PDB file of C-alpha atoms and ligand atoms in Angstrom:
ATOM      1  CA  MET A 482     -48.248 -48.625 -57.754  1.00 97.00           C
ATOM      2  CA  ILE A 483     -46.507 -45.216 -56.329  1.00 98.00           C
ATOM      3  CA  ILE A 484     -48.527 -42.810 -58.296  1.00 98.00           C
ATOM      4  CA  GLY A 485     -50.540 -39.560 -57.910  1.00 98.00           C
ATOM      5  CA  SER A 486     -50.863 -35.819 -59.466  1.00 98.00           C
ATOM      6  CA  HIS A 487     -49.577 -32.602 -58.591  1.00 98.00           C
ATOM      7  CA  VAL A 488     -51.906 -30.951 -56.448  1.00 98.00           C
ATOM      8  CA  SER A 489     -52.307 -27.469 -55.176  1.00 96.00           C
ATOM      9  CA  MET A 490     -51.426 -25.742 -51.870  1.00 94.00           C
ATOM     10  CA  SER A 491     -53.139 -22.970 -50.916  1.00 91.00           C
ATOM     11  CA  ALA A 492     -54.844 -21.050 -48.106  1.00 90.00           C
ATOM     12  CA  PRO A 493     -56.051 -21.964 -45.346  1.00 94.00           C
ATOM     13  CA  GLU A 494     -54.445 -25.467 -45.227  1.00 96.00           C
ATOM     14  CA  PHE A 495     -51.723 -25.433 -47.518  1.00 97.00           C
ATOM     15  CA  VAL A 496     -49.517 -28.557 -47.178  1.00 98.00           C
ATOM     16  CA  GLU A 497     -52.272 -30.243 -45.364  1.00 98.00           C
ATOM     17  CA  GLY A 498     -54.641 -29.373 -48.084  1.00 98.00           C
ATOM     18  CA  ALA A 499     -52.506 -30.684 -50.606  1.00 98.00           C
ATOM     19  CA  VAL A 500     -52.409 -34.042 -48.708  1.00 98.00           C
ATOM     20  CA  LYS A 501     -56.297 -34.053 -48.554  1.00 98.00           C
ATOM     21  CA  GLU A 502     -56.428 -33.275 -52.157  1.00 98.00           C
ATOM     22  CA  ALA A 503     -54.221 -36.240 -53.202  1.00 98.00           C
ATOM     23  CA  LEU A 504     -56.306 -38.505 -50.965  1.00 98.00           C
ATOM     24  CA  CYS A 505     -59.290 -37.367 -52.627  1.00 98.00           C
ATOM     25  CA  TYR A 506     -57.738 -38.572 -56.275  1.00 98.00           C
ATOM     26  CA  ASP A 507     -56.854 -41.929 -54.280  1.00 98.00           C
ATOM     27  CA  ALA A 508     -53.091 -41.056 -54.780  1.00 98.00           C
ATOM     28  CA  THR A 509     -50.320 -42.865 -53.494  1.00 98.00           C
ATOM     29  CA  ALA A 510     -47.811 -39.944 -54.177  1.00 98.00           C
ATOM     30  CA  LEU A 511     -48.094 -36.274 -54.699  1.00 98.00           C
ATOM     31  CA  MET A 512     -46.280 -33.158 -56.245  1.00 98.00           C
ATOM     32  CA  LEU A 513     -46.678 -29.653 -55.140  1.00 97.00           C
ATOM     33  CA  TYR A 514     -45.054 -26.277 -55.310  1.00 95.00           C
ATOM     34  CA  THR A 515     -44.496 -24.127 -52.466  1.00 92.00           C
ATOM     35  CA  GLY A 516     -46.088 -21.269 -53.806  1.00 88.00           C
ATOM     36  CA  ALA A 517     -47.089 -19.765 -57.213  1.00 86.00           C
ATOM     37  CA  PRO A 518     -44.458 -21.176 -60.028  1.00 81.00           C
ATOM     38  CA  GLN A 519     -43.774 -17.968 -61.402  1.00 83.00           C
ATOM     39  CA  ASN A 520     -42.714 -15.787 -58.411  1.00 85.00           C
ATOM     40  CA  THR A 521     -40.538 -15.656 -55.225  1.00 83.00           C
ATOM     41  CA  ARG A 522     -43.537 -15.042 -52.965  1.00 87.00           C
ATOM     42  CA  ARG A 523     -43.808 -17.410 -50.233  1.00 91.00           C
ATOM     43  CA  LYS A 524     -45.581 -18.121 -47.231  1.00 92.00           C
ATOM     44  CA  PRO A 525     -43.466 -18.724 -43.745  1.00 93.00           C
ATOM     45  CA  ILE A 526     -43.222 -22.113 -42.967  1.00 93.00           C
ATOM     46  CA  GLU A 527     -44.942 -22.143 -39.588  1.00 94.00           C
ATOM     47  CA  GLU A 528     -48.136 -21.284 -41.458  1.00 95.00           C
ATOM     48  CA  LEU A 529     -47.850 -24.216 -43.828  1.00 96.00           C
ATOM     49  CA  HIS A 530     -49.767 -26.942 -41.715  1.00 97.00           C
ATOM     50  CA  ILE A 531     -46.717 -29.204 -41.996  1.00 97.00           C
ATOM     51  CA  GLU A 532     -47.141 -31.409 -38.810  1.00 97.00           C
ATOM     52  CA  GLU A 533     -50.778 -31.858 -39.983  1.00 98.00           C
ATOM     53  CA  ALA A 534     -49.889 -33.084 -43.289  1.00 98.00           C
ATOM     54  CA  ALA A 535     -46.988 -35.350 -41.763  1.00 98.00           C
ATOM     55  CA  SER A 536     -49.545 -36.991 -39.594  1.00 98.00           C
ATOM     56  CA  LEU A 537     -52.368 -37.674 -42.416  1.00 98.00           C
ATOM     57  CA  MET A 538     -49.589 -38.918 -44.525  1.00 98.00           C
ATOM     58  CA  LYS A 539     -48.652 -41.304 -41.736  1.00 98.00           C
ATOM     59  CA  ALA A 540     -52.325 -42.052 -40.966  1.00 98.00           C
ATOM     60  CA  HIS A 541     -52.799 -43.121 -44.897  1.00 98.00           C
ATOM     61  CA  GLY A 542     -49.295 -45.166 -44.993  1.00 98.00           C
ATOM     62  CA  ILE A 543     -47.458 -42.585 -47.567  1.00 98.00           C
ATOM     63  CA  PRO A 544     -44.080 -42.291 -46.948  1.00 98.00           C
ATOM     64  CA  MET A 545     -42.559 -38.771 -46.996  1.00 97.00           C
ATOM     65  CA  GLU A 546     -40.074 -39.298 -49.708  1.00 98.00           C
ATOM     66  CA  HIS A 547     -43.712 -39.784 -51.859  1.00 98.00           C
ATOM     67  CA  MET A 548     -44.537 -36.225 -51.337  1.00 98.00           C
ATOM     68  CA  ILE A 549     -42.501 -34.389 -54.503  1.00 98.00           C
ATOM     69  CA  ILE A 550     -41.794 -30.563 -54.432  1.00 98.00           C
ATOM     70  CA  HIS A 551     -41.116 -28.729 -57.850  1.00 98.00           C
ATOM     71  CA  ALA A 552     -39.125 -25.714 -57.867  1.00 96.00           C
ATOM     72  CA  PRO A 553     -40.588 -22.732 -59.636  1.00 94.00           C
ATOM     73  CA  TYR A 554     -39.843 -21.636 -63.248  1.00 91.00           C
ATOM     74  CA  ILE A 555     -38.250 -18.510 -62.372  1.00 93.00           C
ATOM     75  CA  ILE A 556     -35.286 -20.405 -61.263  1.00 97.00           C
ATOM     76  CA  ASN A 557     -33.335 -20.695 -64.114  1.00 98.00           C
ATOM     77  CA  PRO A 558     -29.394 -22.009 -63.946  1.00 98.00           C
ATOM     78  CA  ALA A 559     -28.687 -21.766 -67.575  1.00 98.00           C
ATOM     79  CA  ASN A 560     -29.102 -18.066 -67.527  1.00 98.00           C
ATOM     80  CA  SER A 561     -25.420 -16.179 -68.095  1.00 98.00           C
ATOM     81  CA  VAL A 562     -27.001 -13.099 -69.582  1.00 97.00           C
ATOM     82  CA  LYS A 563     -29.131 -11.272 -66.516  1.00 97.00           C
ATOM     83  CA  PRO A 564     -27.052 -10.717 -63.483  1.00 96.00           C
ATOM     84  CA  GLU A 565     -30.372 -10.418 -61.151  1.00 96.00           C
ATOM     85  CA  VAL A 566     -31.789 -13.737 -62.789  1.00 96.00           C
ATOM     86  CA  MET A 567     -28.097 -15.210 -62.042  1.00 97.00           C
ATOM     87  CA  GLU A 568     -28.465 -14.252 -58.444  1.00 97.00           C
ATOM     88  CA  ILE A 569     -32.362 -15.288 -58.174  1.00 96.00           C
ATOM     89  CA  ALA A 570     -31.164 -18.789 -59.342  1.00 97.00           C
ATOM     90  CA  ARG A 571     -28.885 -19.149 -56.788  1.00 97.00           C
ATOM     91  CA  THR A 572     -30.682 -17.802 -53.499  1.00 97.00           C
ATOM     92  CA  PHE A 573     -34.012 -18.879 -54.342  1.00 96.00           C
ATOM     93  CA  LEU A 574     -32.876 -22.578 -55.071  1.00 97.00           C
ATOM     94  CA  VAL A 575     -31.185 -22.530 -51.675  1.00 97.00           C
ATOM     95  CA  GLU A 576     -34.104 -20.989 -50.205  1.00 96.00           C
ATOM     96  CA  GLU A 577     -36.358 -24.081 -51.961  1.00 96.00           C
ATOM     97  CA  VAL A 578     -33.869 -26.423 -50.752  1.00 97.00           C
ATOM     98  CA  LYS A 579     -34.415 -25.202 -47.615  1.00 97.00           C
ATOM     99  CA  ARG A 580     -38.145 -24.945 -47.619  1.00 96.00           C
ATOM    100  CA  THR A 581     -38.138 -28.664 -48.829  1.00 97.00           C
ATOM    101  CA  ALA A 582     -36.264 -30.148 -45.940  1.00 97.00           C
ATOM    102  CA  SER A 583     -38.508 -28.321 -43.359  1.00 97.00           C
ATOM    103  CA  ILE A 584     -41.797 -29.810 -45.026  1.00 97.00           C
ATOM    104  CA  GLY A 585     -40.280 -32.982 -44.769  1.00 97.00           C
ATOM    105  CA  ALA A 586     -39.962 -33.495 -48.470  1.00 98.00           C
ATOM    106  CA  ARG A 587     -36.656 -35.485 -49.801  1.00 98.00           C
ATOM    107  CA  TYR A 588     -36.940 -34.650 -53.698  1.00 98.00           C
ATOM    108  CA  LEU A 589     -37.084 -30.994 -55.203  1.00 98.00           C
ATOM    109  CA  VAL A 590     -37.551 -31.182 -59.048  1.00 98.00           C
ATOM    110  CA  LEU A 591     -36.030 -28.548 -61.151  1.00 98.00           C
ATOM    111  CA  HIS A 592     -35.714 -27.192 -64.457  1.00 98.00           C
ATOM    112  CA  PRO A 593     -32.057 -26.908 -65.714  1.00 98.00           C
ATOM    113  CA  GLY A 594     -33.166 -23.544 -67.382  1.00 98.00           C
ATOM    114  CA  SER A 595     -32.728 -22.055 -70.859  1.00 98.00           C
ATOM    115  CA  TYR A 596     -29.740 -20.412 -72.148  1.00 98.00           C
ATOM    116  CA  THR A 597     -31.776 -17.661 -73.919  1.00 97.00           C
ATOM    117  CA  SER A 598     -29.274 -15.422 -76.118  1.00 97.00           C
ATOM    118  CA  THR A 599     -26.193 -17.637 -75.690  1.00 98.00           C
ATOM    119  CA  ASP A 600     -25.801 -21.211 -76.809  1.00 98.00           C
ATOM    120  CA  LEU A 601     -26.199 -24.935 -75.554  1.00 98.00           C
ATOM    121  CA  GLN A 602     -22.684 -25.611 -74.558  1.00 98.00           C
ATOM    122  CA  THR A 603     -22.681 -21.769 -72.221  1.00 98.00           C
ATOM    123  CA  GLY A 604     -26.161 -23.100 -70.818  1.00 98.00           C
ATOM    124  CA  ILE A 605     -24.898 -26.150 -69.770  1.00 98.00           C
ATOM    125  CA  THR A 606     -21.804 -24.818 -68.449  1.00 98.00           C
ATOM    126  CA  THR A 607     -23.484 -21.864 -66.853  1.00 98.00           C
ATOM    127  CA  ALA A 608     -25.919 -24.440 -64.879  1.00 98.00           C
ATOM    128  CA  ILE A 609     -23.140 -26.495 -63.679  1.00 98.00           C
ATOM    129  CA  GLN A 610     -21.335 -23.271 -62.647  1.00 98.00           C
ATOM    130  CA  GLN A 611     -24.395 -21.899 -60.851  1.00 98.00           C
ATOM    131  CA  LEU A 612     -24.981 -25.551 -58.771  1.00 98.00           C
ATOM    132  CA  ASN A 613     -21.768 -25.847 -57.508  1.00 98.00           C
ATOM    133  CA  ALA A 614     -21.750 -22.158 -56.372  1.00 98.00           C
ATOM    134  CA  ILE A 615     -24.537 -23.155 -53.853  1.00 98.00           C
ATOM    135  CA  ASP A 616     -22.832 -26.313 -53.221  1.00 95.00           C
ATOM    136  CA  SER A 617     -21.903 -25.657 -49.507  1.00 96.00           C
ATOM    137  CA  GLU A 618     -25.461 -24.408 -48.772  1.00 96.00           C
ATOM    138  CA  LEU A 619     -27.246 -27.600 -49.691  1.00 96.00           C
ATOM    139  CA  VAL A 620     -28.585 -29.971 -47.413  1.00 95.00           C
ATOM    140  CA  ASP A 621     -27.773 -33.686 -47.172  1.00 92.00           C
ATOM    141  CA  ASP A 622     -31.320 -34.678 -46.966  1.00 95.00           C
ATOM    142  CA  VAL A 623     -32.544 -33.177 -50.066  1.00 98.00           C
ATOM    143  CA  VAL A 624     -32.043 -34.291 -53.572  1.00 98.00           C
ATOM    144  CA  ILE A 625     -32.055 -31.892 -56.364  1.00 98.00           C
ATOM    145  CA  CYS A 626     -33.752 -33.787 -59.707  1.00 98.00           C
ATOM    146  CA  LEU A 627     -33.199 -31.944 -62.998  1.00 98.00           C
ATOM    147  CA  GLU A 628     -35.859 -32.679 -65.057  1.00 98.00           C
ATOM    148  CA  THR A 629     -35.658 -34.095 -68.420  1.00 98.00           C
ATOM    149  CA  MET A 630     -37.003 -31.342 -70.802  1.00 98.00           C
ATOM    150  CA  ALA A 631     -38.826 -30.946 -74.026  1.00 98.00           C
ATOM    151  CA  GLY A 632     -36.021 -28.855 -75.846  1.00 98.00           C
ATOM    152  CA  LYS A 633     -38.633 -25.878 -76.320  1.00 98.00           C
ATOM    153  CA  GLY A 634     -37.164 -22.368 -77.140  1.00 98.00           C
ATOM    154  CA  SER A 635     -33.620 -22.358 -75.645  1.00 98.00           C
ATOM    155  CA  GLU A 636     -34.188 -25.156 -73.118  1.00 98.00           C
ATOM    156  CA  ILE A 637     -31.010 -27.263 -72.026  1.00 98.00           C
ATOM    157  CA  GLY A 638     -31.741 -30.567 -70.562  1.00 98.00           C
ATOM    158  CA  PHE A 639     -33.582 -32.293 -73.462  1.00 98.00           C
ATOM    159  CA  ARG A 640     -30.906 -34.949 -74.159  1.00 98.00           C
ATOM    160  CA  MET A 641     -29.831 -37.686 -71.612  1.00 98.00           C
ATOM    161  CA  GLU A 642     -26.375 -36.733 -72.460  1.00 98.00           C
ATOM    162  CA  GLN A 643     -26.795 -33.069 -71.387  1.00 98.00           C
ATOM    163  CA  LEU A 644     -28.138 -34.301 -67.901  1.00 98.00           C
ATOM    164  CA  ALA A 645     -25.192 -36.517 -67.632  1.00 98.00           C
ATOM    165  CA  GLU A 646     -22.841 -33.945 -68.384  1.00 98.00           C
ATOM    166  CA  ILE A 647     -24.296 -31.387 -65.979  1.00 98.00           C
ATOM    167  CA  LEU A 648     -24.447 -34.170 -63.456  1.00 98.00           C
ATOM    168  CA  GLU A 649     -20.878 -35.100 -64.095  1.00 98.00           C
ATOM    169  CA  GLY A 650     -19.758 -31.516 -63.346  1.00 98.00           C
ATOM    170  CA  LEU A 651     -21.005 -31.269 -60.050  1.00 98.00           C
ATOM    171  CA  ASN A 652     -18.692 -31.025 -56.889  1.00 97.00           C
ATOM    172  CA  SER A 653     -21.577 -32.809 -54.922  1.00 96.00           C
ATOM    173  CA  PRO A 654     -23.301 -35.264 -57.455  1.00 95.00           C
ATOM    174  CA  GLU A 655     -24.886 -37.146 -53.897  1.00 96.00           C
ATOM    175  CA  LYS A 656     -26.817 -34.118 -53.842  1.00 98.00           C
ATOM    176  CA  PHE A 657     -28.598 -34.116 -57.350  1.00 98.00           C
ATOM    177  CA  GLY A 658     -30.675 -36.658 -59.232  1.00 98.00           C
ATOM    178  CA  VAL A 659     -32.953 -36.835 -62.311  1.00 98.00           C
ATOM    179  CA  CYS A 660     -36.854 -36.563 -62.801  1.00 99.00           C
ATOM    180  CA  LEU A 661     -38.298 -38.073 -66.088  1.00 98.00           C
ATOM    181  CA  ASP A 662     -41.374 -36.342 -67.826  1.00 99.00           C
ATOM    182  CA  THR A 663     -42.648 -38.786 -70.206  1.00 98.00           C
ATOM    183  CA  CYS A 664     -44.333 -35.986 -72.460  1.00 98.00           C
ATOM    184  CA  HIS A 665     -40.624 -33.985 -72.418  1.00 98.00           C
ATOM    185  CA  MET A 666     -39.171 -36.745 -73.779  1.00 98.00           C
ATOM    186  CA  HIS A 667     -41.477 -37.798 -76.357  1.00 98.00           C
ATOM    187  CA  ASP A 668     -41.514 -34.105 -77.310  1.00 98.00           C
ATOM    188  CA  ALA A 669     -37.721 -34.557 -77.442  1.00 98.00           C
ATOM    189  CA  GLY A 670     -37.416 -37.155 -79.566  1.00 98.00           C
ATOM    190  CA  TYR A 671     -37.554 -40.280 -77.681  1.00 98.00           C
ATOM    191  CA  ASP A 672     -39.641 -43.068 -78.445  1.00 98.00           C
ATOM    192  CA  ILE A 673     -41.872 -43.773 -75.273  1.00 98.00           C
ATOM    193  CA  THR A 674     -43.059 -47.186 -76.297  1.00 98.00           C
ATOM    194  CA  GLU A 675     -39.810 -48.572 -76.150  1.00 98.00           C
ATOM    195  CA  PHE A 676     -39.476 -47.357 -72.695  1.00 98.00           C
ATOM    196  CA  ASP A 677     -37.341 -50.242 -71.406  1.00 98.00           C
ATOM    197  CA  GLY A 678     -34.788 -48.798 -74.296  1.00 98.00           C
ATOM    198  CA  ILE A 679     -35.074 -45.482 -72.772  1.00 98.00           C
ATOM    199  CA  LEU A 680     -34.047 -47.067 -69.237  1.00 98.00           C
ATOM    200  CA  ASP A 681     -31.056 -48.825 -70.612  1.00 98.00           C
ATOM    201  CA  GLU A 682     -29.837 -45.561 -72.062  1.00 98.00           C
ATOM    202  CA  PHE A 683     -30.580 -43.649 -69.024  1.00 98.00           C
ATOM    203  CA  ASP A 684     -28.604 -46.340 -66.914  1.00 98.00           C
ATOM    204  CA  HIS A 685     -25.843 -46.134 -69.403  1.00 98.00           C
ATOM    205  CA  LEU A 686     -25.335 -42.499 -69.536  1.00 98.00           C
ATOM    206  CA  ILE A 687     -26.659 -41.482 -66.067  1.00 98.00           C
ATOM    207  CA  GLY A 688     -27.302 -44.232 -63.761  1.00 98.00           C
ATOM    208  CA  LEU A 689     -30.858 -45.546 -62.960  1.00 98.00           C
ATOM    209  CA  SER A 690     -30.141 -45.270 -59.145  1.00 98.00           C
ATOM    210  CA  ARG A 691     -30.295 -41.715 -59.788  1.00 98.00           C
ATOM    211  CA  LEU A 692     -33.730 -41.505 -61.229  1.00 98.00           C
ATOM    212  CA  HIS A 693     -35.881 -40.385 -58.269  1.00 98.00           C
ATOM    213  CA  VAL A 694     -39.133 -38.945 -59.631  1.00 98.00           C
ATOM    214  CA  ILE A 695     -41.205 -39.753 -63.247  1.00 99.00           C
ATOM    215  CA  HIS A 696     -43.719 -37.284 -64.391  1.00 98.00           C
ATOM    216  CA  LEU A 697     -46.437 -39.457 -66.216  1.00 98.00           C
ATOM    217  CA  ASN A 698     -47.825 -37.374 -68.926  1.00 98.00           C
ATOM    218  CA  ASP A 699     -49.452 -37.741 -72.407  1.00 98.00           C
ATOM    219  CA  SER A 700     -48.528 -35.078 -75.049  1.00 98.00           C
ATOM    220  CA  LYS A 701     -50.437 -33.176 -77.547  1.00 98.00           C
ATOM    221  CA  ASN A 702     -47.565 -33.021 -80.066  1.00 98.00           C
ATOM    222  CA  PRO A 703     -45.652 -35.582 -82.515  1.00 98.00           C
ATOM    223  CA  CYS A 704     -42.722 -37.395 -80.992  1.00 98.00           C
ATOM    224  CA  GLY A 705     -39.656 -34.739 -81.334  1.00 98.00           C
ATOM    225  CA  ALA A 706     -41.902 -31.691 -81.952  1.00 98.00           C
ATOM    226  CA  ARG A 707     -40.132 -29.928 -78.937  1.00 98.00           C
ATOM    227  CA  LYS A 708     -43.512 -28.316 -77.578  1.00 97.00           C
ATOM    228  CA  ASP A 709     -43.924 -29.015 -74.238  1.00 98.00           C
ATOM    229  CA  ARG A 710     -48.213 -29.448 -74.223  1.00 98.00           C
ATOM    230  CA  HIS A 711     -49.485 -31.690 -71.910  1.00 98.00           C
ATOM    231  CA  GLU A 712     -52.460 -33.994 -72.858  1.00 98.00           C
ATOM    232  CA  ASN A 713     -54.517 -36.199 -70.502  1.00 98.00           C
ATOM    233  CA  ILE A 714     -53.527 -39.866 -70.700  1.00 98.00           C
ATOM    234  CA  GLY A 715     -54.852 -41.704 -73.535  1.00 98.00           C
ATOM    235  CA  PHE A 716     -55.825 -38.667 -75.382  1.00 98.00           C
ATOM    236  CA  GLY A 717     -52.548 -37.692 -76.783  1.00 98.00           C
ATOM    237  CA  ARG A 718     -49.589 -38.816 -79.177  1.00 98.00           C
ATOM    238  CA  ILE A 719     -48.086 -41.219 -76.507  1.00 98.00           C
ATOM    239  CA  GLY A 720     -51.145 -42.964 -75.867  1.00 98.00           C
ATOM    240  CA  PHE A 721     -52.734 -45.074 -72.872  1.00 98.00           C
ATOM    241  CA  GLU A 722     -50.792 -48.779 -73.713  1.00 98.00           C
ATOM    242  CA  ALA A 723     -47.497 -46.647 -73.531  1.00 98.00           C
ATOM    243  CA  LEU A 724     -47.939 -45.022 -70.544  1.00 98.00           C
ATOM    244  CA  HIS A 725     -49.454 -47.815 -68.738  1.00 98.00           C
ATOM    245  CA  ARG A 726     -46.505 -49.733 -69.419  1.00 98.00           C
ATOM    246  CA  VAL A 727     -44.277 -47.243 -67.691  1.00 98.00           C
ATOM    247  CA  ALA A 728     -46.601 -47.126 -64.767  1.00 98.00           C
ATOM    248  CA  ILE A 729     -46.061 -51.039 -64.247  1.00 98.00           C
ATOM    249  CA  ASN A 730     -42.510 -51.209 -65.106  1.00 98.00           C
ATOM    250  CA  PRO A 731     -40.678 -53.368 -62.559  1.00 98.00           C
ATOM    251  CA  ARG A 732     -37.699 -51.299 -62.573  1.00 98.00           C
ATOM    252  CA  VAL A 733     -39.078 -47.984 -61.927  1.00 98.00           C
ATOM    253  CA  ALA A 734     -41.706 -49.764 -59.687  1.00 98.00           C
ATOM    254  CA  HIS A 735     -40.083 -48.054 -56.187  1.00 98.00           C
ATOM    255  CA  ILE A 736     -40.253 -44.647 -57.794  1.00 98.00           C
ATOM    256  CA  PRO A 737     -42.982 -42.087 -57.473  1.00 98.00           C
ATOM    257  CA  LYS A 738     -44.978 -41.307 -60.901  1.00 98.00           C
ATOM    258  CA  ILE A 739     -46.702 -37.913 -60.852  1.00 99.00           C
ATOM    259  CA  LEU A 740     -49.274 -36.781 -63.404  1.00 98.00           C
ATOM    260  CA  GLU A 741     -49.179 -33.276 -64.363  1.00 98.00           C
ATOM    261  CA  THR A 742     -52.206 -33.983 -67.122  1.00 98.00           C
ATOM    262  CA  PRO A 743     -54.453 -30.956 -67.473  1.00 98.00           C
ATOM    263  CA  TRP A 744     -57.592 -30.077 -66.359  1.00 98.00           C
ATOM    264  CA  VAL A 745     -61.059 -30.993 -67.973  1.00 97.00           C
ATOM    265  CA  LYS A 746     -63.267 -28.113 -68.149  1.00 95.00           C
ATOM    266  CA  GLY A 747     -62.492 -26.924 -64.768  1.00 94.00           C
ATOM    267  CA  SER A 748     -62.604 -30.177 -62.900  1.00 95.00           C
ATOM    268  CA  ALA A 749     -59.501 -32.444 -61.933  1.00 97.00           C
ATOM    269  CA  PRO A 750     -58.845 -35.676 -63.902  1.00 98.00           C
ATOM    270  CA  TYR A 751     -56.704 -37.400 -61.666  1.00 98.00           C
ATOM    271  CA  LYS A 752     -59.111 -39.594 -60.028  1.00 98.00           C
ATOM    272  CA  THR A 753     -60.309 -40.982 -63.435  1.00 98.00           C
ATOM    273  CA  GLU A 754     -56.777 -41.230 -64.726  1.00 98.00           C
ATOM    274  CA  LEU A 755     -54.995 -42.836 -61.943  1.00 98.00           C
ATOM    275  CA  ALA A 756     -57.765 -45.467 -61.713  1.00 98.00           C
ATOM    276  CA  GLN A 757     -57.279 -45.974 -65.296  1.00 98.00           C
ATOM    277  CA  LEU A 758     -53.387 -46.932 -64.919  1.00 98.00           C
ATOM    278  CA  ARG A 759     -54.079 -49.283 -61.815  1.00 98.00           C
ATOM    279  CA  SER A 760     -56.391 -51.174 -63.642  1.00 98.00           C
ATOM    280  CA  GLY A 761     -54.627 -51.220 -67.253  1.00 98.00           C
ATOM    281  CA  ARG A 762     -58.231 -50.176 -68.649  1.00 98.00           C
ATOM    282  CA  PHE A 763     -58.971 -46.727 -70.643  1.00 98.00           C
ATOM    283  CA  ASP A 764     -62.274 -45.631 -71.430  1.00 97.00           C
ATOM    284  CA  LYS A 765     -61.798 -42.443 -72.933  1.00 96.00           C
ATOM    285  CA  HIS A 766     -65.750 -41.789 -72.651  1.00 96.00           C
ATOM    286  CA  ILE A 767     -65.451 -40.911 -68.830  1.00 96.00           C
ATOM    287  CA  LEU A 768     -63.128 -37.560 -69.544  1.00 96.00           C
ATOM    288  CA  GLU A 769     -65.331 -37.059 -72.929  1.00 96.00           C
ATOM    289  CA  GLU A 770     -68.573 -36.619 -70.589  1.00 95.00           C
ATOM    290  CA  LEU A 771     -66.302 -34.264 -68.665  1.00 93.00           C
ATOM    291  CA  GLY A 772     -66.020 -32.029 -71.493  1.00 94.00           C
ATOM    292  CA  HIS A 773     -62.663 -33.695 -73.095  1.00 94.00           C
ATOM    293  CA  GLU A 774     -62.653 -33.227 -76.815  1.00 87.00           C
TER     294      GLU A 774
HETATM  295 FE1  LIG B 903     -41.662 -29.514 -64.613  1.00 50.44          FE
HETATM  296 FE1  LIG B 904     -42.762 -32.174 -65.979  1.00 50.44          FE
HETATM  297 ZN1  LIG B 905     -44.027 -29.840 -69.488  1.00 50.44          ZN
END
């Protein structure tokens, strides 16, 4: 099972530290941000301990494609209102793609964005234009994976049809793919207990070969709530059974699954959650003892 969680990348060991954290959880995949998700301050690539990280991955038999990078939220390709936001969406995304390549990772997860004061169709059209505008600056060995969103606020990309429309509008479709987030899809109104049906629809609209990352999260809210509040595996409205079936589904066995569930009273729950997903046995008492309500 190719599965892990988001991990932090912080001083002094940066990417190497992120890999060590993932190994602590017995993970076989990991996801990290290249700096704070809310800002554009980034360390020079030479300081990130990339070679040490790569040898550690190799020593543990984890291929580099199982290290996922998440672009920061300040990149909003759907914004057509603020020129400075539009500028950052292009320049910073190009830099993130280059950073992803330098780290040696292949998949960069990106939120398709929010249309703010315009409308859904304008947001989709803007995202297509913005992504096409940087086309020539993207590199061949990095795939930007547009994430399925919850539809909170003015987010675009909460229906598979919307992601399909964006992907169809791109000049270099081979540089783009999709990241499927179970919490977001549930919040957008998809029934995760019918995951094979979701995969059929995905295959029909987008093509399953374009799915590269799965975010495996439970949700605090009912299906269709459009809230985007993640919950620990088995504690939310999707439930352990449905999420475990996603984790073991043979059609997505080759795709890294990343947990972005909340910490429990200051401790990372991932070692427990990963072990339960591997064994298929859920025991809510383990996280309750850490203080989960
Ligand atoms: Fe995300
Ligand atoms: Fe996600
Ligand atoms: Zn989310």
